[in-house]
PDB file of C-alpha atoms in Angstrom:
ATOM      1  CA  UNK A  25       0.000   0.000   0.000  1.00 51.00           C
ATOM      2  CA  UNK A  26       2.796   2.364   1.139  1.00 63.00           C
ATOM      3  CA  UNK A  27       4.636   1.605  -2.249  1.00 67.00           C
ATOM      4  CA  UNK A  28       1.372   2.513  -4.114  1.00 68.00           C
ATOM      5  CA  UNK A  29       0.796   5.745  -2.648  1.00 76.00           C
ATOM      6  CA  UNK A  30       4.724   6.528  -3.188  1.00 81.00           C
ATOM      7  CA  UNK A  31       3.800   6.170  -6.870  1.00 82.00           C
ATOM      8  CA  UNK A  32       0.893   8.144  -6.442  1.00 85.00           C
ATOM      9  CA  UNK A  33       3.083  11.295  -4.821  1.00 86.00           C
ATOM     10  CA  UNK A  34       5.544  11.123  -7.543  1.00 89.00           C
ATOM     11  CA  UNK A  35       2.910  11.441 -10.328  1.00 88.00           C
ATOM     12  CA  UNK A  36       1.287  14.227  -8.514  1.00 90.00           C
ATOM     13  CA  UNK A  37       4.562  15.990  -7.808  1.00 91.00           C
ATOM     14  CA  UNK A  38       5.257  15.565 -12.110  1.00 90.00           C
ATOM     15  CA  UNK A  39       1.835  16.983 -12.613  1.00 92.00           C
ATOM     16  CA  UNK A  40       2.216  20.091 -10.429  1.00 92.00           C
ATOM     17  CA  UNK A  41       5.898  20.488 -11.815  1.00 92.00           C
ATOM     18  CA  UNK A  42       4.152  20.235 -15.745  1.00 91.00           C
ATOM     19  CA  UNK A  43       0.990  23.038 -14.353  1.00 93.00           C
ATOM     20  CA  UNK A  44       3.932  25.365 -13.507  1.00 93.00           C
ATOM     21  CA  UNK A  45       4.667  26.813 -17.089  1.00 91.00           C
ATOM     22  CA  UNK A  46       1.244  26.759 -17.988  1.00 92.00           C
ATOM     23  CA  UNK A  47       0.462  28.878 -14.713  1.00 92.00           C
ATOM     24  CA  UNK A  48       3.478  31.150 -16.079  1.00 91.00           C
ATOM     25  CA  UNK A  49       2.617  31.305 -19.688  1.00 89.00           C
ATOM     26  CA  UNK A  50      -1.530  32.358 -18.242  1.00 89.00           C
ATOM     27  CA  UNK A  51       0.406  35.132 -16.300  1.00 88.00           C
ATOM     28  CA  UNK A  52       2.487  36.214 -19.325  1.00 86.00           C
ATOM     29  CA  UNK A  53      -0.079  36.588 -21.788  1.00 84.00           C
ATOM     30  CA  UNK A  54      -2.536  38.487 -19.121  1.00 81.00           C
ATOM     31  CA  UNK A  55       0.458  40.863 -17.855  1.00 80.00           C
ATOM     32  CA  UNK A  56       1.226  41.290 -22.052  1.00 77.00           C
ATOM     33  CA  UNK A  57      -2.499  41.948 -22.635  1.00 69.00           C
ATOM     34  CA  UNK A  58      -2.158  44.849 -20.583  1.00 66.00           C
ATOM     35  CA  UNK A  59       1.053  46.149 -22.719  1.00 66.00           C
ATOM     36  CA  UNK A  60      -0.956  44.884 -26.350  1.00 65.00           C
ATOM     37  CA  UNK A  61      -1.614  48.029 -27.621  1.00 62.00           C
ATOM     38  CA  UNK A  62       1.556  50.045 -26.932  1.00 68.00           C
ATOM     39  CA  UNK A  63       4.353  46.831 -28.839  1.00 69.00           C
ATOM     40  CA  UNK A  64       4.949  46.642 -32.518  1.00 76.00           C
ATOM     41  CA  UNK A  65       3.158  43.041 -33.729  1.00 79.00           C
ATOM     42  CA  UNK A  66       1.328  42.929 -30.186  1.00 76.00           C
ATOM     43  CA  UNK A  67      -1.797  41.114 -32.093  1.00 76.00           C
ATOM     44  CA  UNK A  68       0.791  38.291 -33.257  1.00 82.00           C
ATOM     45  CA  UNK A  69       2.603  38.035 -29.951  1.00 81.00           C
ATOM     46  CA  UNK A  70      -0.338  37.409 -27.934  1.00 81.00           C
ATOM     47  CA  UNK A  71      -1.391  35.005 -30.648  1.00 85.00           C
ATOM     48  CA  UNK A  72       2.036  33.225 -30.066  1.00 87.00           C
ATOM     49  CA  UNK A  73       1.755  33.042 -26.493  1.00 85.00           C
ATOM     50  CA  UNK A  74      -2.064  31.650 -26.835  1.00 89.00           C
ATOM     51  CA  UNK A  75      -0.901  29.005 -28.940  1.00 91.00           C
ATOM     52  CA  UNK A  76       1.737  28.124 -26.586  1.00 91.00           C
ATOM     53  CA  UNK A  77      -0.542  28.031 -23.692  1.00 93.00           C
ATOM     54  CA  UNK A  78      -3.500  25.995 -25.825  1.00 93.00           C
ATOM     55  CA  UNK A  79      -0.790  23.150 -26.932  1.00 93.00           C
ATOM     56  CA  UNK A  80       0.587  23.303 -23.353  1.00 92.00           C
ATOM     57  CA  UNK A  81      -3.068  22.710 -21.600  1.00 94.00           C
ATOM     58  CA  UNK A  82      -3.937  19.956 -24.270  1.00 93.00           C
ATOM     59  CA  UNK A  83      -0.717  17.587 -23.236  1.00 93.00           C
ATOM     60  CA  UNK A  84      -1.395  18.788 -19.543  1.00 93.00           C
ATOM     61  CA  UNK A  85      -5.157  17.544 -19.995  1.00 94.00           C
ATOM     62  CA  UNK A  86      -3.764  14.161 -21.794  1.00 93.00           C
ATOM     63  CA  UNK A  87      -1.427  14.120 -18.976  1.00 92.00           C
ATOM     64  CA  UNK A  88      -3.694  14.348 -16.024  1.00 92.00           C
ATOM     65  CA  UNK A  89      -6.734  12.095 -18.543  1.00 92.00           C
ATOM     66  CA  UNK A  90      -3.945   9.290 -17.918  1.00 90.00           C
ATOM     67  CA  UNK A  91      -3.264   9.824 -14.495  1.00 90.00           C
ATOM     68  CA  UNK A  92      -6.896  10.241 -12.620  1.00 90.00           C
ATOM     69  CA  UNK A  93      -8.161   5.986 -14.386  1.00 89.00           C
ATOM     70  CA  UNK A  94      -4.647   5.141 -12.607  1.00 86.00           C
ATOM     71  CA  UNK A  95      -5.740   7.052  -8.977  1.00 86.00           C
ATOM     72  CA  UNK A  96      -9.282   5.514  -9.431  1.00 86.00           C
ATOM     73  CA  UNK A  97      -8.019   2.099 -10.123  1.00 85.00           C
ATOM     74  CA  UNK A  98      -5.564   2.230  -7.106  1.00 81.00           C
ATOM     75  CA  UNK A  99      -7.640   3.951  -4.760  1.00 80.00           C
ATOM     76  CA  UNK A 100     -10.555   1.252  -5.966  1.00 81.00           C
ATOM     77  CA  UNK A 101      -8.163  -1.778  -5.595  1.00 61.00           C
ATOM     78  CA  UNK A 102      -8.238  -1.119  -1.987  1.00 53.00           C
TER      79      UNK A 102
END
């Protein structure tokens, strides 16, 4: 049981460490949206940093889609 939830901490802690630059890139574009209309290009930068962020949620979402059947099964299996 005790290795189990070991497993379970380390996948958490990787899941928390992959949120971090999507947490960073949400702050970036918000702190830039302020700052849009004053930059040269600002339309295409914020588009840049959008499409960072969307392909950044998507693996995090395919990420954490693996991870929760795994807790469930564990937690279950108990």
């Amino acid at each position: 049981m005790n290795k189990n939830f070991n497993g379970i901490r380390e996948k958490v802690y990787d899941l928390e460490m992959y949120f971090e630059p999507i947490v960073m890139l949400a702050e970036i574009i918000k702190d830039f949206g302020d700052y849009n209309d004053e930059l040269p290009n600002g339309a295409e930068k914020m588009q840049f940093l959008a499409e960072m962020l969307s392909v950044k949620c998507s693996e995090y979402k395919k990420i954490l889609g693996e991870f929760i059947p795994e807790l469930q099964k564990e937690l279950g299996g108990q």
